[in-house]
Coordinates of C-alpha atoms in Angstrom, one line a residue:
Chain A
X1 CA -33.1 -46.0 -20.2
X2 CA -35.9 -45.9 -17.2
X3 CA -34.3 -46.7 -13.9
X4 CA -37.1 -48.5 -11.1
X5 CA -36.8 -46.2 -8.2
X6 CA -36.3 -48.4 -5.0
X7 CA -39.3 -47.3 -2.9
X8 CA -38.5 -46.8 0.6
X9 CA -40.7 -47.1 4.0
X10 CA -41.9 -44.2 5.2
X11 CA -43.0 -43.1 8.8
X12 CA -46.6 -42.8 7.6
X13 CA -47.0 -46.5 5.3
X14 CA -45.3 -47.9 8.6
X15 CA -47.8 -46.3 10.7
X16 CA -50.9 -47.4 8.5
X17 CA -49.4 -51.0 8.7
X18 CA -49.3 -50.7 12.2
X19 CA -52.8 -48.8 12.7
X20 CA -54.2 -52.2 10.5
X21 CA -52.3 -54.6 12.6
X22 CA -54.3 -53.3 16.2
X23 CA -55.5 -50.1 17.2
X24 CA -53.1 -50.1 20.0
X25 CA -49.8 -48.9 18.9
X26 CA -48.5 -51.3 21.8
X27 CA -50.2 -54.3 20.7
X28 CA -49.3 -53.6 17.4
X29 CA -46.1 -53.5 17.8
X30 CA -46.8 -57.2 19.0
X31 CA -48.4 -58.2 15.8
X32 CA -45.7 -56.5 13.9
X33 CA -43.4 -58.3 15.2
X34 CA -45.4 -61.7 15.2
X35 CA -45.6 -61.1 11.9
X36 CA -41.7 -60.4 10.6
X37 CA -41.4 -63.3 12.9
X38 CA -43.9 -66.4 11.1
X39 CA -42.4 -64.1 7.4
X40 CA -39.3 -65.3 8.3
X41 CA -40.0 -68.5 9.3
X42 CA -41.6 -69.6 6.3
X43 CA -38.7 -67.9 4.2
X44 CA -36.3 -70.3 6.4
X45 CA -38.4 -73.3 6.1
X46 CA -38.2 -72.9 2.3
X47 CA -35.0 -72.4 2.0
X48 CA -34.3 -68.8 1.3
X49 CA -30.9 -68.0 1.9
X50 CA -31.5 -64.8 3.9
X51 CA -35.0 -65.0 5.7
X52 CA -34.9 -62.1 7.6
X53 CA -33.8 -59.6 4.6
X54 CA -36.9 -61.7 2.9
X55 CA -39.4 -61.0 5.8
X56 CA -38.4 -57.2 5.7
X57 CA -38.5 -57.1 2.0
X58 CA -42.5 -58.4 2.2
X59 CA -43.3 -56.1 5.2
X60 CA -42.0 -53.2 3.1
X61 CA -43.8 -53.8 0.2
X62 CA -47.2 -54.6 2.8
X63 CA -46.8 -51.2 3.9
X64 CA -46.5 -49.4 0.5
X65 CA -49.3 -51.1 -0.9
X66 CA -51.2 -50.3 2.4
X67 CA -50.2 -46.5 2.0
X68 CA -51.0 -46.8 -1.4
X69 CA -54.8 -47.6 -0.6
X70 CA -54.7 -50.9 -1.5
X71 CA -57.8 -53.2 -0.6
X72 CA -56.7 -55.3 1.9
X73 CA -58.7 -57.5 3.6
X74 CA -56.9 -60.4 5.8
X75 CA -53.3 -58.8 6.4
X76 CA -51.8 -61.5 7.4
X77 CA -52.7 -63.8 3.9
X78 CA -52.1 -60.8 2.0
X79 CA -48.3 -60.8 3.6
X80 CA -47.9 -64.4 3.0
X81 CA -49.4 -64.0 -0.5
X82 CA -46.7 -61.3 -0.7
X83 CA -44.2 -63.4 0.6
X84 CA -44.8 -66.3 -1.6
X85 CA -44.1 -63.7 -4.8
X86 CA -40.5 -62.5 -2.5
X87 CA -39.4 -66.0 -2.3
X88 CA -40.2 -67.0 -6.3
X89 CA -38.1 -63.7 -7.3
X90 CA -35.3 -64.8 -5.0
X91 CA -35.1 -67.9 -6.2
X92 CA -35.2 -66.5 -9.7
X93 CA -32.3 -64.0 -8.6
X94 CA -29.0 -64.4 -10.4
X95 CA -27.2 -63.6 -7.1
X96 CA -28.8 -66.7 -5.5
X97 CA -28.2 -68.8 -8.8
X98 CA -24.7 -67.4 -8.4
X99 CA -24.4 -68.5 -4.4
X100 CA -25.8 -71.9 -5.3
X101 CA -23.1 -72.4 -7.8
X102 CA -20.1 -71.5 -5.9
X103 CA -21.6 -73.9 -3.1
X104 CA -21.6 -76.6 -5.7
X105 CA -18.2 -75.3 -6.9
X106 CA -16.6 -75.2 -3.2
X107 CA -18.2 -78.7 -3.0
X108 CA -19.8 -81.1 -0.5
X109 CA -16.2 -82.7 0.2
X110 CA -13.4 -80.2 1.5
X111 CA -10.1 -81.0 1.0
X112 CA -7.8 -83.0 3.4
X113 CA -6.5 -79.3 5.2
X114 CA -9.5 -77.6 4.9
X115 CA -11.4 -77.2 8.1
X116 CA -15.3 -77.1 7.0
X117 CA -16.5 -74.8 10.6
X118 CA -13.4 -72.9 11.1
X119 CA -14.6 -70.5 13.1
X120 CA -17.6 -71.9 14.6
X121 CA -16.3 -72.9 17.9
X122 CA -14.5 -69.8 18.4
X123 CA -17.0 -67.8 17.6
X124 CA -19.7 -70.2 19.8
X125 CA -17.4 -69.2 22.3
X126 CA -17.4 -65.3 22.0
X127 CA -21.4 -65.4 21.7
X128 CA -21.4 -67.3 24.6
X129 CA -19.8 -64.7 26.6
X130 CA -21.5 -62.1 25.4
X131 CA -24.8 -63.6 26.8
X132 CA -26.1 -62.7 30.3
X133 CA -24.8 -65.2 32.7
X134 CA -28.1 -66.7 33.6
X135 CA -29.1 -67.1 29.9
X136 CA -25.7 -68.5 28.9
X137 CA -26.1 -71.1 32.2
X138 CA -29.6 -72.2 30.5
X139 CA -28.9 -72.9 27.1
X140 CA -26.0 -75.3 28.1
X141 CA -28.0 -76.9 30.6
X142 CA -30.7 -77.2 27.7
X143 CA -28.3 -78.6 25.1
X144 CA -26.8 -80.7 27.9
X145 CA -27.0 -85.1 27.9
X146 CA -29.0 -86.8 25.1
X147 CA -31.7 -88.9 24.7
X148 CA -33.3 -89.7 28.0
X149 CA -30.7 -87.9 30.1
X150 CA -31.6 -85.1 28.4
X151 CA -35.2 -85.0 28.7
X152 CA -35.2 -85.5 32.6
X153 CA -32.5 -82.6 32.4
X154 CA -35.0 -80.4 30.8
X155 CA -37.8 -81.5 33.2
X156 CA -35.7 -80.8 36.1
X157 CA -34.7 -77.8 34.8
X158 CA -38.2 -76.3 34.0
X159 CA -39.0 -77.0 37.2
X160 CA -36.3 -75.0 38.9
X161 CA -37.1 -71.7 36.9
X162 CA -40.9 -72.3 37.8
X163 CA -41.6 -72.8 34.2
X164 CA -43.9 -75.1 31.8
X165 CA -42.0 -77.5 29.5
X166 CA -43.1 -75.5 26.5
X167 CA -42.1 -71.9 28.1
X168 CA -38.7 -73.5 28.6
X169 CA -38.3 -75.0 25.1
X170 CA -39.6 -70.9 23.8
X171 CA -36.9 -69.4 26.1
X172 CA -34.2 -71.5 24.6
X173 CA -35.3 -71.5 21.1
X174 CA -35.1 -67.2 21.5
X175 CA -31.7 -68.0 23.0
X176 CA -30.6 -70.2 20.0
X177 CA -31.9 -67.6 17.5
X178 CA -29.9 -65.0 19.2
X179 CA -26.4 -67.5 19.2
X180 CA -27.3 -68.3 15.8
X181 CA -27.6 -64.9 14.4
X182 CA -24.3 -63.9 16.4
X183 CA -22.5 -67.1 15.6
X184 CA -23.1 -66.3 11.6
X185 CA -22.5 -62.5 11.9
X186 CA -18.7 -63.6 13.3
X187 CA -18.3 -66.3 11.1
X188 CA -18.7 -64.6 8.3
X189 CA -17.0 -61.7 9.3
X190 CA -13.9 -64.1 10.1
X191 CA -14.5 -65.6 6.7
X192 CA -14.8 -63.0 4.4
X193 CA -10.8 -62.6 3.9
X194 CA -10.0 -66.0 3.6
X195 CA -13.2 -66.6 1.1
X196 CA -12.6 -63.5 -0.9
X197 CA -8.9 -65.0 -1.4
X198 CA -9.8 -68.5 -2.4
X199 CA -12.8 -66.8 -5.0
X200 CA -9.7 -64.7 -6.4
X201 CA -7.8 -68.2 -6.9
X202 CA -10.3 -70.0 -8.2
X203 CA -11.6 -67.5 -10.7
X204 CA -8.7 -66.0 -11.4
X205 CA -10.4 -62.6 -11.1
X206 CA -11.9 -60.3 -8.0
X207 CA -15.2 -61.8 -8.3
X208 CA -14.5 -62.8 -4.4
X209 CA -15.2 -59.2 -3.3
X210 CA -18.9 -59.5 -4.4
X211 CA -21.5 -58.9 -1.8
X212 CA -23.9 -61.9 -0.7
X213 CA -26.7 -60.1 -0.8
X214 CA -30.2 -61.8 -2.1
X215 CA -30.7 -59.0 -4.5
X216 CA -33.8 -58.5 -4.0
X217 CA -35.4 -55.5 -6.3
X218 CA -38.7 -53.7 -5.5
X219 CA -41.2 -54.1 -8.0
X220 CA -44.6 -53.5 -8.8
X221 CA -46.1 -56.8 -8.8
X222 CA -47.3 -57.4 -5.4
X223 CA -50.5 -58.9 -4.9
Chain B
X1 CA -41.0 -81.7 22.0
X2 CA -40.4 -85.4 21.6
X3 CA -40.4 -86.8 17.9
X4 CA -43.2 -89.2 17.9
X5 CA -45.0 -85.8 19.4
X6 CA -45.0 -84.0 15.9
X7 CA -47.7 -84.5 13.5
X8 CA -46.9 -86.0 10.5
X9 CA -48.2 -82.6 8.4
X10 CA -45.4 -80.7 10.3
X11 CA -42.9 -83.4 9.9
X12 CA -43.3 -83.8 6.2
X13 CA -43.4 -80.2 6.0
X14 CA -40.1 -79.8 7.3
X15 CA -38.4 -82.9 5.3
X16 CA -40.1 -81.0 2.4
X17 CA -42.5 -84.2 1.8
X18 CA -45.4 -82.7 1.8
X19 CA -47.0 -81.6 -1.3
X20 CA -47.4 -78.0 -2.3
X21 CA -51.2 -77.6 -1.6
X22 CA -50.5 -78.9 1.4
X23 CA -47.1 -76.9 2.5
X24 CA -49.2 -73.8 1.4
X25 CA -52.5 -74.8 3.9
X26 CA -50.1 -75.8 6.6
X27 CA -48.2 -71.9 5.7
X28 CA -51.9 -70.2 5.7
X29 CA -52.4 -71.5 9.3
X30 CA -49.1 -71.1 10.8
X31 CA -48.8 -67.3 9.7
X32 CA -52.4 -67.0 11.3
X33 CA -51.6 -69.0 14.1
X34 CA -49.1 -68.1 16.7
X35 CA -49.0 -71.3 18.3
X36 CA -48.8 -73.5 15.5
X37 CA -46.3 -71.2 14.4
X38 CA -44.2 -72.5 17.2
X39 CA -45.2 -76.1 17.1
X40 CA -43.4 -76.0 13.9
X41 CA -40.8 -74.6 14.7
X42 CA -40.3 -77.1 18.3
X43 CA -40.9 -79.8 15.3
X44 CA -37.8 -78.4 13.8
X45 CA -35.9 -78.8 16.8
X46 CA -37.1 -82.5 17.4
X47 CA -35.9 -83.2 14.2
X48 CA -32.3 -81.6 14.9
X49 CA -32.1 -83.3 17.9
X50 CA -33.5 -86.3 16.2
X51 CA -30.5 -86.2 13.6
X52 CA -28.2 -85.2 16.0
X53 CA -28.8 -88.4 18.1
X54 CA -29.3 -90.8 15.1
X55 CA -32.5 -91.5 15.9
X56 CA -34.4 -90.4 12.2
X57 CA -35.6 -93.2 10.4
X58 CA -33.6 -93.7 7.6
X59 CA -36.0 -92.9 5.4
X60 CA -36.6 -89.5 7.0
X61 CA -32.4 -89.2 7.2
X62 CA -32.5 -89.3 3.5
X63 CA -34.9 -86.5 3.3
X64 CA -33.1 -84.9 6.0
X65 CA -29.8 -84.6 4.6
X66 CA -31.3 -84.1 1.0
X67 CA -33.9 -81.3 1.7
X68 CA -33.2 -80.1 5.3
X69 CA -29.6 -79.3 5.0
X70 CA -29.7 -77.8 1.8
X71 CA -30.4 -74.7 3.0
X72 CA -26.8 -72.9 4.2
X73 CA -28.9 -71.5 7.0
X74 CA -30.3 -74.8 8.1
X75 CA -26.8 -76.3 7.6
X76 CA -25.8 -73.6 10.0
X77 CA -28.8 -74.1 12.5
X78 CA -27.6 -77.8 13.0
X79 CA -23.9 -77.3 13.2
X80 CA -24.3 -74.6 15.8
X81 CA -26.9 -77.1 17.6
X82 CA -24.3 -79.8 17.4
X83 CA -21.5 -77.1 19.0
X84 CA -24.2 -76.1 21.6
X85 CA -24.1 -79.7 22.8
X86 CA -20.5 -80.3 22.6
X87 CA -20.2 -77.0 24.7
X88 CA -22.5 -78.2 27.1
X89 CA -20.6 -81.3 27.7
X90 CA -17.7 -79.4 28.7
X91 CA -19.2 -76.5 30.4
X92 CA -16.4 -73.9 31.5
X93 CA -16.2 -70.2 31.2
X94 CA -13.6 -68.9 28.5
X95 CA -11.6 -67.6 31.0
X96 CA -11.5 -71.0 32.5
X97 CA -11.2 -72.9 29.6
X98 CA -7.1 -73.1 29.6
X99 CA -6.9 -74.3 33.2
X100 CA -9.8 -76.6 32.9
X101 CA -8.1 -77.8 29.4
X102 CA -4.8 -78.1 31.3
X103 CA -6.7 -80.6 33.8
X104 CA -8.0 -82.7 30.9
X105 CA -4.3 -82.6 29.6
X106 CA -2.9 -83.9 32.6
X107 CA -5.1 -86.6 32.6
X108 CA -4.4 -87.6 29.2
X109 CA -1.0 -87.3 29.2
X110 CA -0.7 -89.5 32.5
X111 CA -2.8 -91.4 29.9
X112 CA -0.2 -91.2 27.3
X113 CA 2.5 -92.2 29.4
X114 CA 1.5 -94.9 30.8
X115 CA 0.5 -96.4 27.4
X116 CA 3.6 -95.4 25.7
X117 CA 6.1 -97.6 24.0
X118 CA 8.4 -97.0 20.8
X119 CA 9.0 -99.0 17.8
X120 CA 12.7 -97.9 17.2
X121 CA 14.1 -97.1 13.7
X122 CA 17.9 -97.6 13.8
X123 CA 20.0 -96.7 17.2
X124 CA 19.3 -98.0 21.0
X125 CA 16.1 -97.8 21.7
X126 CA 16.8 -95.5 24.7
X127 CA 17.8 -92.9 22.1
X128 CA 14.3 -93.0 21.1
X129 CA 12.2 -93.8 23.8
X130 CA 9.9 -90.9 25.5
X131 CA 10.4 -91.2 29.1
X132 CA 7.8 -89.9 31.5
X133 CA 8.4 -86.2 32.4
X134 CA 5.7 -85.7 35.0
X135 CA 2.7 -87.8 36.3
X136 CA -0.2 -86.6 38.7
X137 CA -1.5 -88.5 41.6
X138 CA -4.4 -90.0 40.5
X139 CA -4.2 -90.8 37.2
X140 CA -3.8 -94.6 37.7
X141 CA -7.8 -94.7 37.7
X142 CA -7.8 -93.3 34.0
X143 CA -4.9 -95.5 32.7
X144 CA -6.7 -98.3 30.4
X145 CA -5.4 -101.7 29.9
X146 CA -1.5 -101.4 29.0
X147 CA -0.8 -101.7 25.4
X148 CA 1.3 -104.5 24.7
X149 CA 1.7 -104.9 20.6
X150 CA 1.8 -102.9 17.6
X151 CA -1.9 -101.3 17.5
X152 CA -2.1 -100.7 13.5
X153 CA -0.9 -103.9 12.3
X154 CA -4.1 -105.4 13.4
X155 CA -6.2 -103.0 12.5
X156 CA -9.2 -103.9 10.4
X157 CA -8.3 -102.1 7.8
X158 CA -5.6 -99.2 7.6
X159 CA -6.4 -95.7 5.5
X160 CA -4.0 -93.0 4.4
X161 CA -3.3 -92.3 7.9
X162 CA -3.4 -96.1 9.3
X163 CA -0.2 -97.7 7.4
X164 CA 0.8 -100.5 9.2
X165 CA 3.5 -100.1 11.8
X166 CA 6.5 -102.0 11.7
X167 CA 7.0 -104.8 14.1
X168 CA 9.3 -104.1 16.9
X169 CA 11.4 -106.6 15.7
X170 CA 11.5 -105.1 12.2
X171 CA 14.6 -103.6 12.3
X172 CA 16.5 -100.3 11.4
X173 CA 15.2 -100.1 7.9
X174 CA 12.4 -98.1 8.8
X175 CA 13.1 -94.3 8.5
X176 CA 10.9 -92.7 10.9
X177 CA 10.7 -93.4 14.6
X178 CA 6.5 -94.8 15.5
X179 CA 5.6 -93.9 19.1
X180 CA 1.9 -95.6 19.6
X181 CA -0.2 -93.5 22.5
X182 CA -3.2 -94.6 23.4
X183 CA -5.5 -91.6 24.6
X184 CA -8.7 -91.9 26.6
X185 CA -11.6 -89.3 25.7
X186 CA -12.3 -85.8 27.6
X187 CA -14.6 -86.9 29.8
X188 CA -13.5 -85.6 33.3
X189 CA -11.6 -82.6 34.6
X190 CA -9.2 -81.9 37.0
X191 CA -5.5 -82.3 38.2
X192 CA -2.3 -80.5 37.2
X193 CA -0.3 -80.5 33.6
X194 CA 1.7 -82.8 32.6
X195 CA 4.2 -82.9 29.8
X196 CA 4.6 -84.9 26.5
X197 CA 7.8 -85.1 24.7
X198 CA 8.5 -85.9 21.5
X199 CA 11.7 -87.3 20.6
X200 CA 14.1 -85.4 17.6
X201 CA 13.8 -86.4 14.5
X202 CA 11.3 -88.0 12.2
X203 CA 8.5 -89.5 14.0
X204 CA 5.1 -90.6 13.4
X205 CA 2.4 -90.4 16.5
X206 CA 0.1 -93.5 16.3
X207 CA -2.8 -92.3 18.1
X208 CA -5.1 -95.2 19.6
X209 CA -8.3 -93.4 20.2
X210 CA -10.3 -95.3 23.0
X211 CA -14.1 -95.2 22.8
X212 CA -16.6 -97.3 21.3
X213 CA -17.5 -97.2 17.5
X214 CA -21.1 -96.4 16.9
X215 CA -22.5 -99.4 14.8
X216 CA -23.0 -97.8 11.3
X217 CA -20.1 -95.9 11.4
X218 CA -17.3 -97.1 8.9
X219 CA -14.6 -94.2 8.9
X220 CA -14.0 -90.7 10.7
X221 CA -12.7 -87.9 9.7
X222 CA -9.8 -86.9 12.5
X223 CA -8.5 -83.5 12.9
X224 CA -6.0 -82.4 15.1
X225 CA -6.3 -78.8 16.1
X226 CA -4.7 -76.4 18.5
X227 CA -6.6 -75.3 21.8
X228 CA -8.1 -72.0 20.3
X229 CA -9.4 -74.0 16.9
X230 CA -6.4 -74.1 14.4
X231 CA -6.8 -77.1 12.6
X232 CA -3.0 -78.2 12.1
X233 CA -3.5 -81.8 10.5
X234 CA -6.8 -83.5 9.3
X235 CA -6.9 -87.4 8.6
X236 CA -9.0 -90.4 8.3
X237 CA -9.3 -93.5 10.4
X238 CA -11.4 -96.5 10.1
X239 CA -13.5 -97.4 12.7
X240 CA -11.9 -99.9 15.0
X241 CA -13.3 -103.5 15.5
X242 CA -16.3 -103.8 17.8
X243 CA -15.3 -104.9 21.4
X244 CA -11.4 -103.5 21.2
X245 CA -12.3 -100.8 23.4
X246 CA -11.0 -98.3 20.2
X247 CA -13.1 -96.1 18.6
X248 CA -10.1 -95.7 16.0
X249 CA -6.6 -95.5 15.1
X250 CA -5.0 -92.4 13.6
X251 CA -1.3 -91.8 12.5
X252 CA -0.1 -88.7 13.1
X253 CA 3.2 -87.3 11.5
X254 CA 4.7 -85.8 15.1
X255 CA 7.8 -83.6 13.8
X256 CA 6.0 -81.4 11.3
X257 CA 4.0 -80.2 14.4
X258 CA 4.9 -77.3 16.5
X259 CA 5.3 -78.1 20.2
X260 CA 1.9 -77.2 21.5
X261 CA -1.1 -78.0 22.8
X262 CA -3.4 -79.9 20.8
X263 CA -7.0 -81.6 20.7
X264 CA -7.8 -84.6 18.7
X265 CA -11.5 -84.7 17.4
X266 CA -12.5 -87.4 15.4
X267 CA -15.8 -86.8 13.5
X268 CA -18.2 -88.9 11.1
X269 CA -18.1 -87.8 7.4
X270 CA -21.1 -86.0 8.0
X271 CA -19.6 -84.2 11.0
X272 CA -20.9 -86.1 13.9
X273 CA -18.8 -85.5 16.7
X274 CA -17.6 -89.0 18.4
X275 CA -14.9 -87.8 20.5
X276 CA -12.0 -85.6 21.6
X277 CA -8.6 -86.1 23.3
X278 CA -6.0 -84.3 24.1
X279 CA -2.3 -84.5 23.2
X280 CA -0.1 -82.1 24.6
X281 CA 3.4 -82.1 22.7
X282 CA 6.7 -80.5 23.9
X283 CA 10.1 -80.8 21.6
X284 CA 12.8 -82.5 23.5

């Protein structure tokens, strides 16, 4: 039986990709990050379960195609084409379907003794504590108050920091993204044991030990 | 970004209401244009904030819940934004948290003590009553109006945790003592700690939680959690009548709870938090 060999990103393939993004190495690195961010957002807004992994998979395939000498016109459009394919594959992935089933099974109405966010606040505290003091102050100030008072506070905060409203928003978004990643990692780590035990009881087997991964496979059908 | 500045196209994209061709066209543009990507990201934040502020139009709220919140990542994002708001409303460092919390507890305990009364089961009231154990100077300013009647009997629609109390004169037939307390929400800090003592034996705490229900709220989920976040009890209460000064009333089996410091969290079934209250429980 033939087995598909997973292609690994090589240094030369990455260099080729960077060179296509910009001739200047520093600007190329920035362009790579910008492209990765836009792809992550694409997967995120399209409801992918693991946007970061999908974006990395897309960039790997893009690098591979360039390394193989494929004729690529606009590199960002080409990357988006690969991303759409990755998204379709991910949606068809048996793993993703199983995750959706798990979610449905667990159900939107938790039992009376089940805390829907058992680790959220604890993890948030830990992640906030890990931020530099000025960043922590900024994000908490940013999220203080509601409605009109919140808008006024943000205007005041931007003035104090010498930032435009957009720059303040971007900074707050970056901090929140960082917190999100940290909280998610913290909460999933803390929930893992509990979830495994719960899954074991519900299914009557050891399926709870199955790792939650997107289950993406390297294929040759990239555009 | 204010929600009304978000372009209808981006708004519909995020709510899954844009046709496939329109969505693909927008994606082509934002992948090529970092400024547009930022705009969509800002629009997403505006939608989340509008959702949390309950400012979305009804049709948009439905789409937000059905489409946007269908993604686990998005649910996490909204939950974290909500948690950040809650945390920002109580901006204390983790190290200082306990001390500040004790300050709130002192205030809440003062409220508890001032509004305490007991509806006794068998035996003389003096054996059931819980007397003040500590008071704090200045607590009077936070003391609500005195509770003059058993609170839940007049509650609009008792739920599972709202079993009507027996009237004070109902006699010794009831098996459990009932202790009714009025708690003010956590809004201010400071002061020393005080202690609430629980009587021995089976006792229910009827917690009258001050606040103002949002007009659209019908029921609330209540949870009693320790300071470190362990949920010890869950229940549900109906939104109190408008003008009552209460958010809701819940009944907690106090004898099943270990002596500890608790936070009562009230939220809608959609997890929009409505209030937090402090309850410090000690055994006699």
